[in-house]
PDB file of C-alpha atoms in Angstrom:
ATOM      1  CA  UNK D 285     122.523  74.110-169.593  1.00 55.00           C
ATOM      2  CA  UNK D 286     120.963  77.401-168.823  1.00 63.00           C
ATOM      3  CA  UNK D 287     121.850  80.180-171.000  1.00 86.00           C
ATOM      4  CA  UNK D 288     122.194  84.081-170.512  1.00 90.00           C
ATOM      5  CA  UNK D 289     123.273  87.050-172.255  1.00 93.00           C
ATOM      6  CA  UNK D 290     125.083  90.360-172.203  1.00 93.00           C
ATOM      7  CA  UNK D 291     121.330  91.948-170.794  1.00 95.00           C
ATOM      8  CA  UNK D 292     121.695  89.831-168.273  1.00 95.00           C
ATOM      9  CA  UNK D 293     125.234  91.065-167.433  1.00 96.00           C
ATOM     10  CA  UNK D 294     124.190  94.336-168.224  1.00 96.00           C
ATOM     11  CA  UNK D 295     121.023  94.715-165.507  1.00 96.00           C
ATOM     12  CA  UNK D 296     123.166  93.226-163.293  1.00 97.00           C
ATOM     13  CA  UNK D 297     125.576  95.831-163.475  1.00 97.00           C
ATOM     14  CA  UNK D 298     122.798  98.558-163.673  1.00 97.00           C
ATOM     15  CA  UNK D 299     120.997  97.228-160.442  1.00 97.00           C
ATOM     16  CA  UNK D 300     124.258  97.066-157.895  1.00 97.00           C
ATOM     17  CA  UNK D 301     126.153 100.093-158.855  1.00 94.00           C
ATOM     18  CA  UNK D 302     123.818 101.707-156.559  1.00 86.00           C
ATOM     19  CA  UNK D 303     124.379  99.679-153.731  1.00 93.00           C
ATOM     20  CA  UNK D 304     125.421 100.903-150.485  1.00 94.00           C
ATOM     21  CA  UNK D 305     125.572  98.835-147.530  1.00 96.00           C
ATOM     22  CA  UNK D 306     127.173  99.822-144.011  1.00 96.00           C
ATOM     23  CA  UNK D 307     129.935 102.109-144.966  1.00 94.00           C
ATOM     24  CA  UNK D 308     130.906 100.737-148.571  1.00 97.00           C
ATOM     25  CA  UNK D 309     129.101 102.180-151.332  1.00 96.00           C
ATOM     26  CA  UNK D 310     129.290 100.844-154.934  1.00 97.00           C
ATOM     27  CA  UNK D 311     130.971 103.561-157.145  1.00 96.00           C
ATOM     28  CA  UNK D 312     131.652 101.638-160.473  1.00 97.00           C
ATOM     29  CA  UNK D 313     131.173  97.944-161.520  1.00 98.00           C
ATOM     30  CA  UNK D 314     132.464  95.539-163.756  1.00 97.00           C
ATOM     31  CA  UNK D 315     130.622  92.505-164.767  1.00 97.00           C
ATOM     32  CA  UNK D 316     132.510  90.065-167.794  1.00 95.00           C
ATOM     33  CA  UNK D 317     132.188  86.132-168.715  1.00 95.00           C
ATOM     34  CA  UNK D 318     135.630  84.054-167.868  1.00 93.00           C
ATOM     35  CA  UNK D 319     136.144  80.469-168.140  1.00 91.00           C
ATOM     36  CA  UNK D 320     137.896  79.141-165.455  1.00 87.00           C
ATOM     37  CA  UNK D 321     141.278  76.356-165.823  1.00 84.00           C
ATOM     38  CA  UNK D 322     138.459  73.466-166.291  1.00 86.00           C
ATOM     39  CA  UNK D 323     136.739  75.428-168.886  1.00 91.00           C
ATOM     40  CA  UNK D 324     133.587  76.374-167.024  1.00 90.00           C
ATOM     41  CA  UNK D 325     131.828  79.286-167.330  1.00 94.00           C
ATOM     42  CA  UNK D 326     131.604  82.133-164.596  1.00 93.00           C
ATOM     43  CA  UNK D 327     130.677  85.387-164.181  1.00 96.00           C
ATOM     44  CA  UNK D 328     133.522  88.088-162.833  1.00 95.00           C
ATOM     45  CA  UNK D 329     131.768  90.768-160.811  1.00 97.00           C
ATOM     46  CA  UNK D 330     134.113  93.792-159.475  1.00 96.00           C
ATOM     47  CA  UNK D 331     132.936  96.445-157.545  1.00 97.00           C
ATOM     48  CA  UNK D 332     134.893  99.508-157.471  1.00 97.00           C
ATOM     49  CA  UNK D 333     133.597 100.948-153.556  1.00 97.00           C
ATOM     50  CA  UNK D 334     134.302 103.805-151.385  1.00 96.00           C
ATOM     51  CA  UNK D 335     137.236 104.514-149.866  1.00 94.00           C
ATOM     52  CA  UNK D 336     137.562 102.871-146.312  1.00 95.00           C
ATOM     53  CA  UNK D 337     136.568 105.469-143.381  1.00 94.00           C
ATOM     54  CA  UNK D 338     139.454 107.538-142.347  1.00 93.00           C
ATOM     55  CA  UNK D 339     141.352 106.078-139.657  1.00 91.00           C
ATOM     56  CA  UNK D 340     140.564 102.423-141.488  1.00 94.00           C
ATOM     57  CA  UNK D 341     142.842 100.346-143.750  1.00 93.00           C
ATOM     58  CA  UNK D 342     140.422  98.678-144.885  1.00 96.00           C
ATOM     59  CA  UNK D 343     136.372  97.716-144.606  1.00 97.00           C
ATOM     60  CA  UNK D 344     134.507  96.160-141.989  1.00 97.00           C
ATOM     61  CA  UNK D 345     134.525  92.358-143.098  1.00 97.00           C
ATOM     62  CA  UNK D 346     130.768  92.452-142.301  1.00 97.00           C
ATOM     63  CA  UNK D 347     129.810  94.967-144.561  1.00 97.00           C
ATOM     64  CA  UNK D 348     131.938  93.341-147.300  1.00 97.00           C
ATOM     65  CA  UNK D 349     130.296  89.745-145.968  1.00 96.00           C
ATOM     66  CA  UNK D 350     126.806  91.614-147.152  1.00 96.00           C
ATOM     67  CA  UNK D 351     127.427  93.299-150.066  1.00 97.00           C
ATOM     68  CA  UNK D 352     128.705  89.518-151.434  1.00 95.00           C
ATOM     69  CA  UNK D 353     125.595  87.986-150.132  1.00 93.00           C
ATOM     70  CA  UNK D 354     123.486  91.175-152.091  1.00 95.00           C
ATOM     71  CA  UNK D 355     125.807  90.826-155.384  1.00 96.00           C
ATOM     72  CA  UNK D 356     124.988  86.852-155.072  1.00 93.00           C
ATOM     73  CA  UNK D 357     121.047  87.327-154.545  1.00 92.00           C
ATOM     74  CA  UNK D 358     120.942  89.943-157.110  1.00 96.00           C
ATOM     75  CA  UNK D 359     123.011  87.495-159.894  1.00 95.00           C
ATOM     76  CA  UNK D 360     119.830  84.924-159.276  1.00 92.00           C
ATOM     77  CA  UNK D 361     117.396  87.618-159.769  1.00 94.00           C
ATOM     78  CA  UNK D 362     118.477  88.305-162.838  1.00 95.00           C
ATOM     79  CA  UNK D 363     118.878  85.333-163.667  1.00 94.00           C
ATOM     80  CA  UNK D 364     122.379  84.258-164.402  1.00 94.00           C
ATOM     81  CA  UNK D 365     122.728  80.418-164.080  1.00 92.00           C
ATOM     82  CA  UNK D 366     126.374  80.451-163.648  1.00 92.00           C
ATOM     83  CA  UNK D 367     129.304  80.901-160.544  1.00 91.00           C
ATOM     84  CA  UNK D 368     129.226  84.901-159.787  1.00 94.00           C
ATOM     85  CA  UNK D 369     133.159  85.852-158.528  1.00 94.00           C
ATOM     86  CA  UNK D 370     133.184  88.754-156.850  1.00 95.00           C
ATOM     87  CA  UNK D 371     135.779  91.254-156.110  1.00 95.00           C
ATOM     88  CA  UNK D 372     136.023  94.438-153.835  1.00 96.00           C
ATOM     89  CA  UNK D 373     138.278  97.036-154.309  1.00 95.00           C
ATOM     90  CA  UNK D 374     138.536 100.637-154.750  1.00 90.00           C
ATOM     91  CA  UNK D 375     139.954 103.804-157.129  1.00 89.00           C
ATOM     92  CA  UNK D 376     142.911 104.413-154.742  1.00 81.00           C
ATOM     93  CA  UNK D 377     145.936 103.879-155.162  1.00 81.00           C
ATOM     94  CA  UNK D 378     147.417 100.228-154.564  1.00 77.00           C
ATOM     95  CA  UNK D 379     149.366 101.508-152.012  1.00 82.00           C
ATOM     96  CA  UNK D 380     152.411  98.978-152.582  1.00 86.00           C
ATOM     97  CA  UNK D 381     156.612  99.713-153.798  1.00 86.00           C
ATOM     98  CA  UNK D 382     157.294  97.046-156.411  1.00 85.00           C
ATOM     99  CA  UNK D 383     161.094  96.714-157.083  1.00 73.00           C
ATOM    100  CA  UNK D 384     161.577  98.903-160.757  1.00 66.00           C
ATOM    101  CA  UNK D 385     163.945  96.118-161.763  1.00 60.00           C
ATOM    102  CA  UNK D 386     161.557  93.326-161.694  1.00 62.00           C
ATOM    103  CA  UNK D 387     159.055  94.449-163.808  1.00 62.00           C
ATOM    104  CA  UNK D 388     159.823  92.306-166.474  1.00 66.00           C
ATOM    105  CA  UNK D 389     159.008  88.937-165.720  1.00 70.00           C
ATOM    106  CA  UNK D 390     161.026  87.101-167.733  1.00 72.00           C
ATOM    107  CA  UNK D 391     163.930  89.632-166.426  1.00 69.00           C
ATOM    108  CA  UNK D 392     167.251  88.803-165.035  1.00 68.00           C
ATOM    109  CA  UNK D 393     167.018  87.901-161.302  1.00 69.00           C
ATOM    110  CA  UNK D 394     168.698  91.104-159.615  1.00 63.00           C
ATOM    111  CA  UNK D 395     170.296  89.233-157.029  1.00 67.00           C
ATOM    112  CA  UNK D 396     172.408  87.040-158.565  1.00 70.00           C
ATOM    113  CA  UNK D 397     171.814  87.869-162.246  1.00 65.00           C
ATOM    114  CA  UNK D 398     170.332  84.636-163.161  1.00 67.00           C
ATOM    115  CA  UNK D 399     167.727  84.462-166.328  1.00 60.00           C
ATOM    116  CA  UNK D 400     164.387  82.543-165.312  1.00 51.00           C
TER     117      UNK D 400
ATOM    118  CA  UNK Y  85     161.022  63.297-136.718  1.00 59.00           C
ATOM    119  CA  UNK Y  86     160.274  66.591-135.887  1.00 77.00           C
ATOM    120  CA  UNK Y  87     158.747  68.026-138.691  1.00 86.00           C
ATOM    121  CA  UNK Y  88     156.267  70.395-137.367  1.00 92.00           C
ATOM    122  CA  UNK Y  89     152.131  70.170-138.348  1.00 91.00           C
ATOM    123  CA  UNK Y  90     150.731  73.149-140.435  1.00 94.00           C
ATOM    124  CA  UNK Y  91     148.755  75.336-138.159  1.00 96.00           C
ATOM    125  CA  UNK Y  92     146.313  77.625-139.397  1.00 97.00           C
ATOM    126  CA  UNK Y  93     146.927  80.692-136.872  1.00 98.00           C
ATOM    127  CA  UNK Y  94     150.744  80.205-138.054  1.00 98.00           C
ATOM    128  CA  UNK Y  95     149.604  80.895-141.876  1.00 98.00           C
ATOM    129  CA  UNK Y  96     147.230  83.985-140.557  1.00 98.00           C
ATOM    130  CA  UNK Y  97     149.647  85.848-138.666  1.00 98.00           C
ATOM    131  CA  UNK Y  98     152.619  84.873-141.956  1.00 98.00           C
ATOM    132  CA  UNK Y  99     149.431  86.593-144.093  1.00 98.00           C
ATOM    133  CA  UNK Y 100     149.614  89.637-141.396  1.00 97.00           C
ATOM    134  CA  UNK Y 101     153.135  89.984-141.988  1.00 96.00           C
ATOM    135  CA  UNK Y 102     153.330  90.122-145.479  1.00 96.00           C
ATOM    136  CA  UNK Y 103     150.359  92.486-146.067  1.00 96.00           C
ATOM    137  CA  UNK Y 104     150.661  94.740-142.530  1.00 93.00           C
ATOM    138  CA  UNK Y 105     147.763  96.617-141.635  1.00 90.00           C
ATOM    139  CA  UNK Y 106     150.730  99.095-139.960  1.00 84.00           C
ATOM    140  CA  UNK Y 107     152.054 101.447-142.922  1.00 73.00           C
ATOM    141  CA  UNK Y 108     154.597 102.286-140.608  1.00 72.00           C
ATOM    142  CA  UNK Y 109     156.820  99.135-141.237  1.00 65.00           C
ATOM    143  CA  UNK Y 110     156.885 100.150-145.498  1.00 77.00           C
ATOM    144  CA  UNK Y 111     154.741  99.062-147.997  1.00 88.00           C
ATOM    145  CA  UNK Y 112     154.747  95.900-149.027  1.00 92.00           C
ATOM    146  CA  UNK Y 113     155.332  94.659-152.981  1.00 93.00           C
ATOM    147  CA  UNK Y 114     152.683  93.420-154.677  1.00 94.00           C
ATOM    148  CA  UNK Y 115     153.967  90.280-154.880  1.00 96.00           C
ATOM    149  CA  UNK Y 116     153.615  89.894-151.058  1.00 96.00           C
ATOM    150  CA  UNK Y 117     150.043  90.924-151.372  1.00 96.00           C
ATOM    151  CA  UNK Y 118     149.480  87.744-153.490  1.00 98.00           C
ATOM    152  CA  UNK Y 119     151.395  85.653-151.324  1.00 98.00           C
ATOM    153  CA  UNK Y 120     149.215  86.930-148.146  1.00 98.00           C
ATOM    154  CA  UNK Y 121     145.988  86.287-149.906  1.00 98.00           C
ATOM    155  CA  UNK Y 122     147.281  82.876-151.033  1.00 98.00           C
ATOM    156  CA  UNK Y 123     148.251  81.862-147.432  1.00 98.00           C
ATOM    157  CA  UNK Y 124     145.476  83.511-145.642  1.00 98.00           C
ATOM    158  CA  UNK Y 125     143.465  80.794-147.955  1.00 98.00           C
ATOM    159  CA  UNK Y 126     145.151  78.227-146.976  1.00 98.00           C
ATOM    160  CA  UNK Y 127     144.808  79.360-143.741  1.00 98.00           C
ATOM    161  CA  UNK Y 128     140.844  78.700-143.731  1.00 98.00           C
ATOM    162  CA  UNK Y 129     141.748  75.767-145.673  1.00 98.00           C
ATOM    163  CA  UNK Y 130     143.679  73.575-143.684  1.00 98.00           C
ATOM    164  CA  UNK Y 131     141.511  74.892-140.226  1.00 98.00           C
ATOM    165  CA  UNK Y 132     138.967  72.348-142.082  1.00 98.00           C
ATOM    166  CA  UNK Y 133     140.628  69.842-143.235  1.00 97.00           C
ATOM    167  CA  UNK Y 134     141.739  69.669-139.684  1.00 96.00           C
ATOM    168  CA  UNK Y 135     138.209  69.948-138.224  1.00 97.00           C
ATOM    169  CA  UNK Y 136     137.292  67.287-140.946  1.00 96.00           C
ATOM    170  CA  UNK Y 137     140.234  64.531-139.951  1.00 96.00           C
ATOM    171  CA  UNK Y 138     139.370  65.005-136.473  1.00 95.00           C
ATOM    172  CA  UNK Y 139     135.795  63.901-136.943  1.00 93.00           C
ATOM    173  CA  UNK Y 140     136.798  60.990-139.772  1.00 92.00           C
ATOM    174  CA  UNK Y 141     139.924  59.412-137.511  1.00 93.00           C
ATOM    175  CA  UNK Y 142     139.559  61.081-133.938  1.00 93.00           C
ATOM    176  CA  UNK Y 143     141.976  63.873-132.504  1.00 91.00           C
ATOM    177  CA  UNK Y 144     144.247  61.878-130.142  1.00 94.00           C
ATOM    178  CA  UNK Y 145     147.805  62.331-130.877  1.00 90.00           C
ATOM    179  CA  UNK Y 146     148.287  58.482-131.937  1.00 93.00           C
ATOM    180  CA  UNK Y 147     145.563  59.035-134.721  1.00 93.00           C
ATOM    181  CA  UNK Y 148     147.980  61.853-135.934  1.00 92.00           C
ATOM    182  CA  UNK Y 149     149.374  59.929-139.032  1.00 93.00           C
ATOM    183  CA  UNK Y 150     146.105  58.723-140.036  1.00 94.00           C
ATOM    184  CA  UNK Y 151     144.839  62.125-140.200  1.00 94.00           C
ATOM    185  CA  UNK Y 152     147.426  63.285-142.248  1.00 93.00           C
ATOM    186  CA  UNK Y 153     146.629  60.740-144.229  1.00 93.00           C
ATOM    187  CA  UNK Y 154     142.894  61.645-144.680  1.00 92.00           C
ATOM    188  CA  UNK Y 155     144.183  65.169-145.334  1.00 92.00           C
ATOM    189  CA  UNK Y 156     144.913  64.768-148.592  1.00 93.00           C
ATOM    190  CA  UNK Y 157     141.697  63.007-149.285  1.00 91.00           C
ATOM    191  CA  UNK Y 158     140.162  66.707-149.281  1.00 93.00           C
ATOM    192  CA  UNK Y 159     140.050  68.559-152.386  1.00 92.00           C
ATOM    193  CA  UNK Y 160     140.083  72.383-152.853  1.00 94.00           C
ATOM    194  CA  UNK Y 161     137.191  72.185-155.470  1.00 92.00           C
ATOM    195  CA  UNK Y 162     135.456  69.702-153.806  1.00 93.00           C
ATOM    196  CA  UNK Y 163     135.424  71.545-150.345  1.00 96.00           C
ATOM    197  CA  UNK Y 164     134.096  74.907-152.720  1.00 95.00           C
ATOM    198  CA  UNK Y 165     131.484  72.849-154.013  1.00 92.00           C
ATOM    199  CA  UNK Y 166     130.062  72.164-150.577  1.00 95.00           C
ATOM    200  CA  UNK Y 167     131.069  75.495-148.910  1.00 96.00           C
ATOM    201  CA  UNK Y 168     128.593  77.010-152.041  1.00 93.00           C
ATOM    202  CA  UNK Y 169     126.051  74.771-150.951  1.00 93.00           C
ATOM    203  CA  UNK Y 170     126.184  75.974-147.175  1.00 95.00           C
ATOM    204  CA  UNK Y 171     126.111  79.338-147.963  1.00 92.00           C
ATOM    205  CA  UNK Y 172     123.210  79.275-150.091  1.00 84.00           C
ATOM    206  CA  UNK Y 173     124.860  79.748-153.391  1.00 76.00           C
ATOM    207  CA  UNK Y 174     123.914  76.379-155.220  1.00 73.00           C
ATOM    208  CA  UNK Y 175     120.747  75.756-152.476  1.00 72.00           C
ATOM    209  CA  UNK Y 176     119.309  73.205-155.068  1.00 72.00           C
ATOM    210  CA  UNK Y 177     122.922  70.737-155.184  1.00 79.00           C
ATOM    211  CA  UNK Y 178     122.877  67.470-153.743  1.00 84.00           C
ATOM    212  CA  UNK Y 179     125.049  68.825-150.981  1.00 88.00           C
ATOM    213  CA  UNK Y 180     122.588  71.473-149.730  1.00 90.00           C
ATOM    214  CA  UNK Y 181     119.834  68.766-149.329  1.00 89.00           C
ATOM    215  CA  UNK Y 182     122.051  66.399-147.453  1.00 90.00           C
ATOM    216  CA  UNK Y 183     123.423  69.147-145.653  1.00 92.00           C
ATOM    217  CA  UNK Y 184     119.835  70.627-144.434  1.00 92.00           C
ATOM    218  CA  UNK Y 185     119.568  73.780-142.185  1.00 94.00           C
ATOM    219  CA  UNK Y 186     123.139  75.763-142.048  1.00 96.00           C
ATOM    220  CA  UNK Y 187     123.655  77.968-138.914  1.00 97.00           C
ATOM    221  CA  UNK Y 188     124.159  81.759-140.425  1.00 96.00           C
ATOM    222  CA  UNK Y 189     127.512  81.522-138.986  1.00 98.00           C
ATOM    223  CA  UNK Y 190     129.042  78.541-140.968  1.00 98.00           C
ATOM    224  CA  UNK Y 191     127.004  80.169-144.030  1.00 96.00           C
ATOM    225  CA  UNK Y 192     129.475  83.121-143.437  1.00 97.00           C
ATOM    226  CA  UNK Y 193     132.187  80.601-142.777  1.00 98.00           C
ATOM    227  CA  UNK Y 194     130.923  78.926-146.157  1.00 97.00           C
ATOM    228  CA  UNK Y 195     130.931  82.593-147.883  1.00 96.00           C
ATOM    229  CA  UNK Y 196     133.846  83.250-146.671  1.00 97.00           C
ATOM    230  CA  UNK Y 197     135.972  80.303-147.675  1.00 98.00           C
ATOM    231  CA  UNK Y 198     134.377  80.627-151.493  1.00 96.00           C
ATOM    232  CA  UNK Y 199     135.659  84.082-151.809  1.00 97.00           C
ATOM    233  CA  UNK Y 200     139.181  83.149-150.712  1.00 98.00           C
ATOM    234  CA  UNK Y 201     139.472  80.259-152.589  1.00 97.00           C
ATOM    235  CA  UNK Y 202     138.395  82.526-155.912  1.00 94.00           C
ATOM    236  CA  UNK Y 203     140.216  85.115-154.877  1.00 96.00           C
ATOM    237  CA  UNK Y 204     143.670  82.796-154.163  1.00 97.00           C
ATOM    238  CA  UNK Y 205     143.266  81.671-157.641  1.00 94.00           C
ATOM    239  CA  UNK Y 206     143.407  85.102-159.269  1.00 94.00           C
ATOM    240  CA  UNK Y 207     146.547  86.175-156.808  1.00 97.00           C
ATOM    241  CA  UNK Y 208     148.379  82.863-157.674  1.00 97.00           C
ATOM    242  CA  UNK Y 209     147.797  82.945-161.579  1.00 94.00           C
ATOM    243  CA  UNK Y 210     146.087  85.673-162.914  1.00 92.00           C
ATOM    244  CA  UNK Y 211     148.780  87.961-163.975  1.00 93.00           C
ATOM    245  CA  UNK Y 212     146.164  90.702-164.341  1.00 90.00           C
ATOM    246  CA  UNK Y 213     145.187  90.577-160.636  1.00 92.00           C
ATOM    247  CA  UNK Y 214     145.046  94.053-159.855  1.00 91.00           C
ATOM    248  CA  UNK Y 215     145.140  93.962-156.078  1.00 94.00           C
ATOM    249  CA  UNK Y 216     145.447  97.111-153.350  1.00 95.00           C
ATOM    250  CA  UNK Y 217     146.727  96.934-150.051  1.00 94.00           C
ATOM    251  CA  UNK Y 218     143.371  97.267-148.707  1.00 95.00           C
ATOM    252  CA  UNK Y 219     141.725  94.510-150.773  1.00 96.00           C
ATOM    253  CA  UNK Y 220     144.397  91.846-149.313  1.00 97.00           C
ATOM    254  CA  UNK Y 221     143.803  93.449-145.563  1.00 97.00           C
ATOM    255  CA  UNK Y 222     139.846  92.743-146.046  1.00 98.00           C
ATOM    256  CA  UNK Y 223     140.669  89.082-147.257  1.00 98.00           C
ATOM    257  CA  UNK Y 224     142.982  88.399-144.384  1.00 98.00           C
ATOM    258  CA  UNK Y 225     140.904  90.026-141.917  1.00 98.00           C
ATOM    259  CA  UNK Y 226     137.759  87.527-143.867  1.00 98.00           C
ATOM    260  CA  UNK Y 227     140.018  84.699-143.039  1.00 98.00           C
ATOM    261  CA  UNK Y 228     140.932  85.273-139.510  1.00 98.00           C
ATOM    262  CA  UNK Y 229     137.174  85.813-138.953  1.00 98.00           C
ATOM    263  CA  UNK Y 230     136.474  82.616-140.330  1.00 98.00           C
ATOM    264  CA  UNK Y 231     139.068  80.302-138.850  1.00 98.00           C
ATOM    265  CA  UNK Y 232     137.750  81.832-135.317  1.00 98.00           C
ATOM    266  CA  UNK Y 233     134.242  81.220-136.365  1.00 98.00           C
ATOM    267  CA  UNK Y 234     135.241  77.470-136.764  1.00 98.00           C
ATOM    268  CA  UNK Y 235     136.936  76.934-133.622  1.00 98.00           C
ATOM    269  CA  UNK Y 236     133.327  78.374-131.638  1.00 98.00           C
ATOM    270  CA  UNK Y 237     131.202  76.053-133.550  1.00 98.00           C
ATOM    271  CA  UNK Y 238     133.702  72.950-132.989  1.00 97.00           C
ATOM    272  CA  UNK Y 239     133.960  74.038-129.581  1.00 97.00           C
ATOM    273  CA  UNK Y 240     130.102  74.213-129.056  1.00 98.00           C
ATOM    274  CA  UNK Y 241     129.408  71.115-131.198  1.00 96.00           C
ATOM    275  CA  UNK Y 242     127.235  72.884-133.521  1.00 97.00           C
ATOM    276  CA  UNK Y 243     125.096  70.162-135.828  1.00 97.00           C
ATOM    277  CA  UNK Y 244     125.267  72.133-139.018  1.00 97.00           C
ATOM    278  CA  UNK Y 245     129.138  72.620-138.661  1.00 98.00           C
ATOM    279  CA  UNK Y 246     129.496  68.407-137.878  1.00 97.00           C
ATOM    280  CA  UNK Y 247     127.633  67.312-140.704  1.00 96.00           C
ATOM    281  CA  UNK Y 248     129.433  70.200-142.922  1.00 97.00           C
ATOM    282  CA  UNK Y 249     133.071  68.492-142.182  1.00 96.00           C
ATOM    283  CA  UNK Y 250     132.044  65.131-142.116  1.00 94.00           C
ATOM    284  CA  UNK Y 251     130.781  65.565-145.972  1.00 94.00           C
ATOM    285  CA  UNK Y 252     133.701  67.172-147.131  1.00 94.00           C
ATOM    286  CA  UNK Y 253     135.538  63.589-147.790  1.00 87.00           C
ATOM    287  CA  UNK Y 254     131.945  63.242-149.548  1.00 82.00           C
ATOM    288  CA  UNK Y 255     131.379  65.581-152.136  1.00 82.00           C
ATOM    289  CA  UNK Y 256     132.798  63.730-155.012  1.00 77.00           C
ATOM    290  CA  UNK Y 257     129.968  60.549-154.298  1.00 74.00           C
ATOM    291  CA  UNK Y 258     127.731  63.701-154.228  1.00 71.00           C
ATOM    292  CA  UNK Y 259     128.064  65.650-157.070  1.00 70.00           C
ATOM    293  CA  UNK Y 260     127.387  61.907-159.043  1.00 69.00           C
ATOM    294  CA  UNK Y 261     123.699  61.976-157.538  1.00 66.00           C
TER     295      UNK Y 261
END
């Protein structure tokens, strides 16, 4: 089993947070191990991007279809032997309205009161 | 009986609702966002499976109960596994030898469905999924692309896309070799 190390997470980090492709541009990225619910090793890659162009709710899918594809290429490069999961999302706000009551999870259910 | 097949357009435009791309209509909880992911996954998912039965059992409405049947013969993992292999992720697997030249669009079909199906893990467990309106929006909108890109290569017989659902009922016998 091929091995790699925090350098390797590390220049991968340092060689796509200047990535720009189409109209998303890498602002920040994260990069840590995981293990997934069998146990096997994989690399989390997040990229933090640009907002989408005004007018858009969100980014082309080709440009994001890329950037994957350059975040995948980029992972062999340097060399990491492992699955490379790879999210895209920005600094913005999430743009959602969760219910205040339900933010407990183990909370009551508000409906009908019920513990669950 | 009358129960009524699962049909992948059905599951895209349920993802549509629950994440709108129209503000207009309130924004949704995140909870929906997950949910939208999760069936816009499933949505990709079960456009192959059918694509994959159709080939293994034929598509005339008497061989419907035997491809329900070989449905559940197909494996999330297993169809990841192969969907890495077309779109050049693992190009060194069993699969991707058997599998040969991939036309570039089922190796965005292939990109595609490993995304979603990594992505549909993290909105159905991970409770530290932080996910945006926007994010879910590109993943539906990655899913509706995809379905649509399987119907045009079923529909012009593409040989990459034939031998890509025919192996999905045979990735377990590969990943032994």
């Amino acid at each position: 089993m091929a091995t790699f190390t925090d350098g390797h997470l590390d220049d991968l980090r340092r060689r796509l947070r200047s990535e720009h492709i189409g109209s998303i541009e890498v602002r920040d990225v994260f990069v840590e191990r995981r293990f997934d619910a069998e146990g096997v090793e994989y690399v989390q890659v997040t990229l933090v991007v640009s907002e989408p162009r005004a007018g858009q709710q969100t980014w082309p899918v080709n440009d994001a279809f890329e950037l994957r594809q350059r975040v995948r290429w980029t992972a062999a490069e340097v060399g990491i032997p492992v699955d490379v999961s790879i999210t895209i999302t920005s600094a913005g706000e999430a743009d959602t309205q969760d219910d205040e009551e339900d933010d407990d999870a183990g909370g009551q259910d508000p409906g009908t009161g019920v513990h669950w | 009986m009358s129960a009524r097949e699962i049909h992948p357009y059905e599951l895209l435009r349920l993802a549509e609702r629950l994440v709108p791309a129209d503000v207009g209509r309130g924004k949704p909880r995140t909870v929906e966002l997950r949910r939208g992911v999760s069936t816009a996954y499933y949505a990709l998912f079960h456009e192959l499976i059918w694509q994959a039965t159709r080939e293994l059992v034929g598509d005339e409405p008497t061989a419907k109960i035997q491809r329900y049947k070989a449905s559940r013969w197909i494996a999330h993992a297993e169809v990841k596994e192969l969907a890495k292999a077309a779109s050049g992720a693992s190009p060194t697997s069993a699969l991707a030898s058997v599998l040969g030249p991939v036309d570039q669009r089922l190796a965005r079909v292939a990109e595609a469905f490993v995304t979603l199906h990594e992505e549909r893990e993290r909105a159905d467990y991970d409770h530290e999924y932080d996910i945006k309106r926007r994010d879910a929006l590109l993943l539906i909108a990655t899913a509706r692309e995809a379905v649509d890109t399987v119907r045009l290569l079923r529909k012009e017989s593409e040989v990459s896309f034939t031998r890509f659902v025919k192996l999905m009922v045979a990735v377990k016998t590969a990943k032994k070799r």
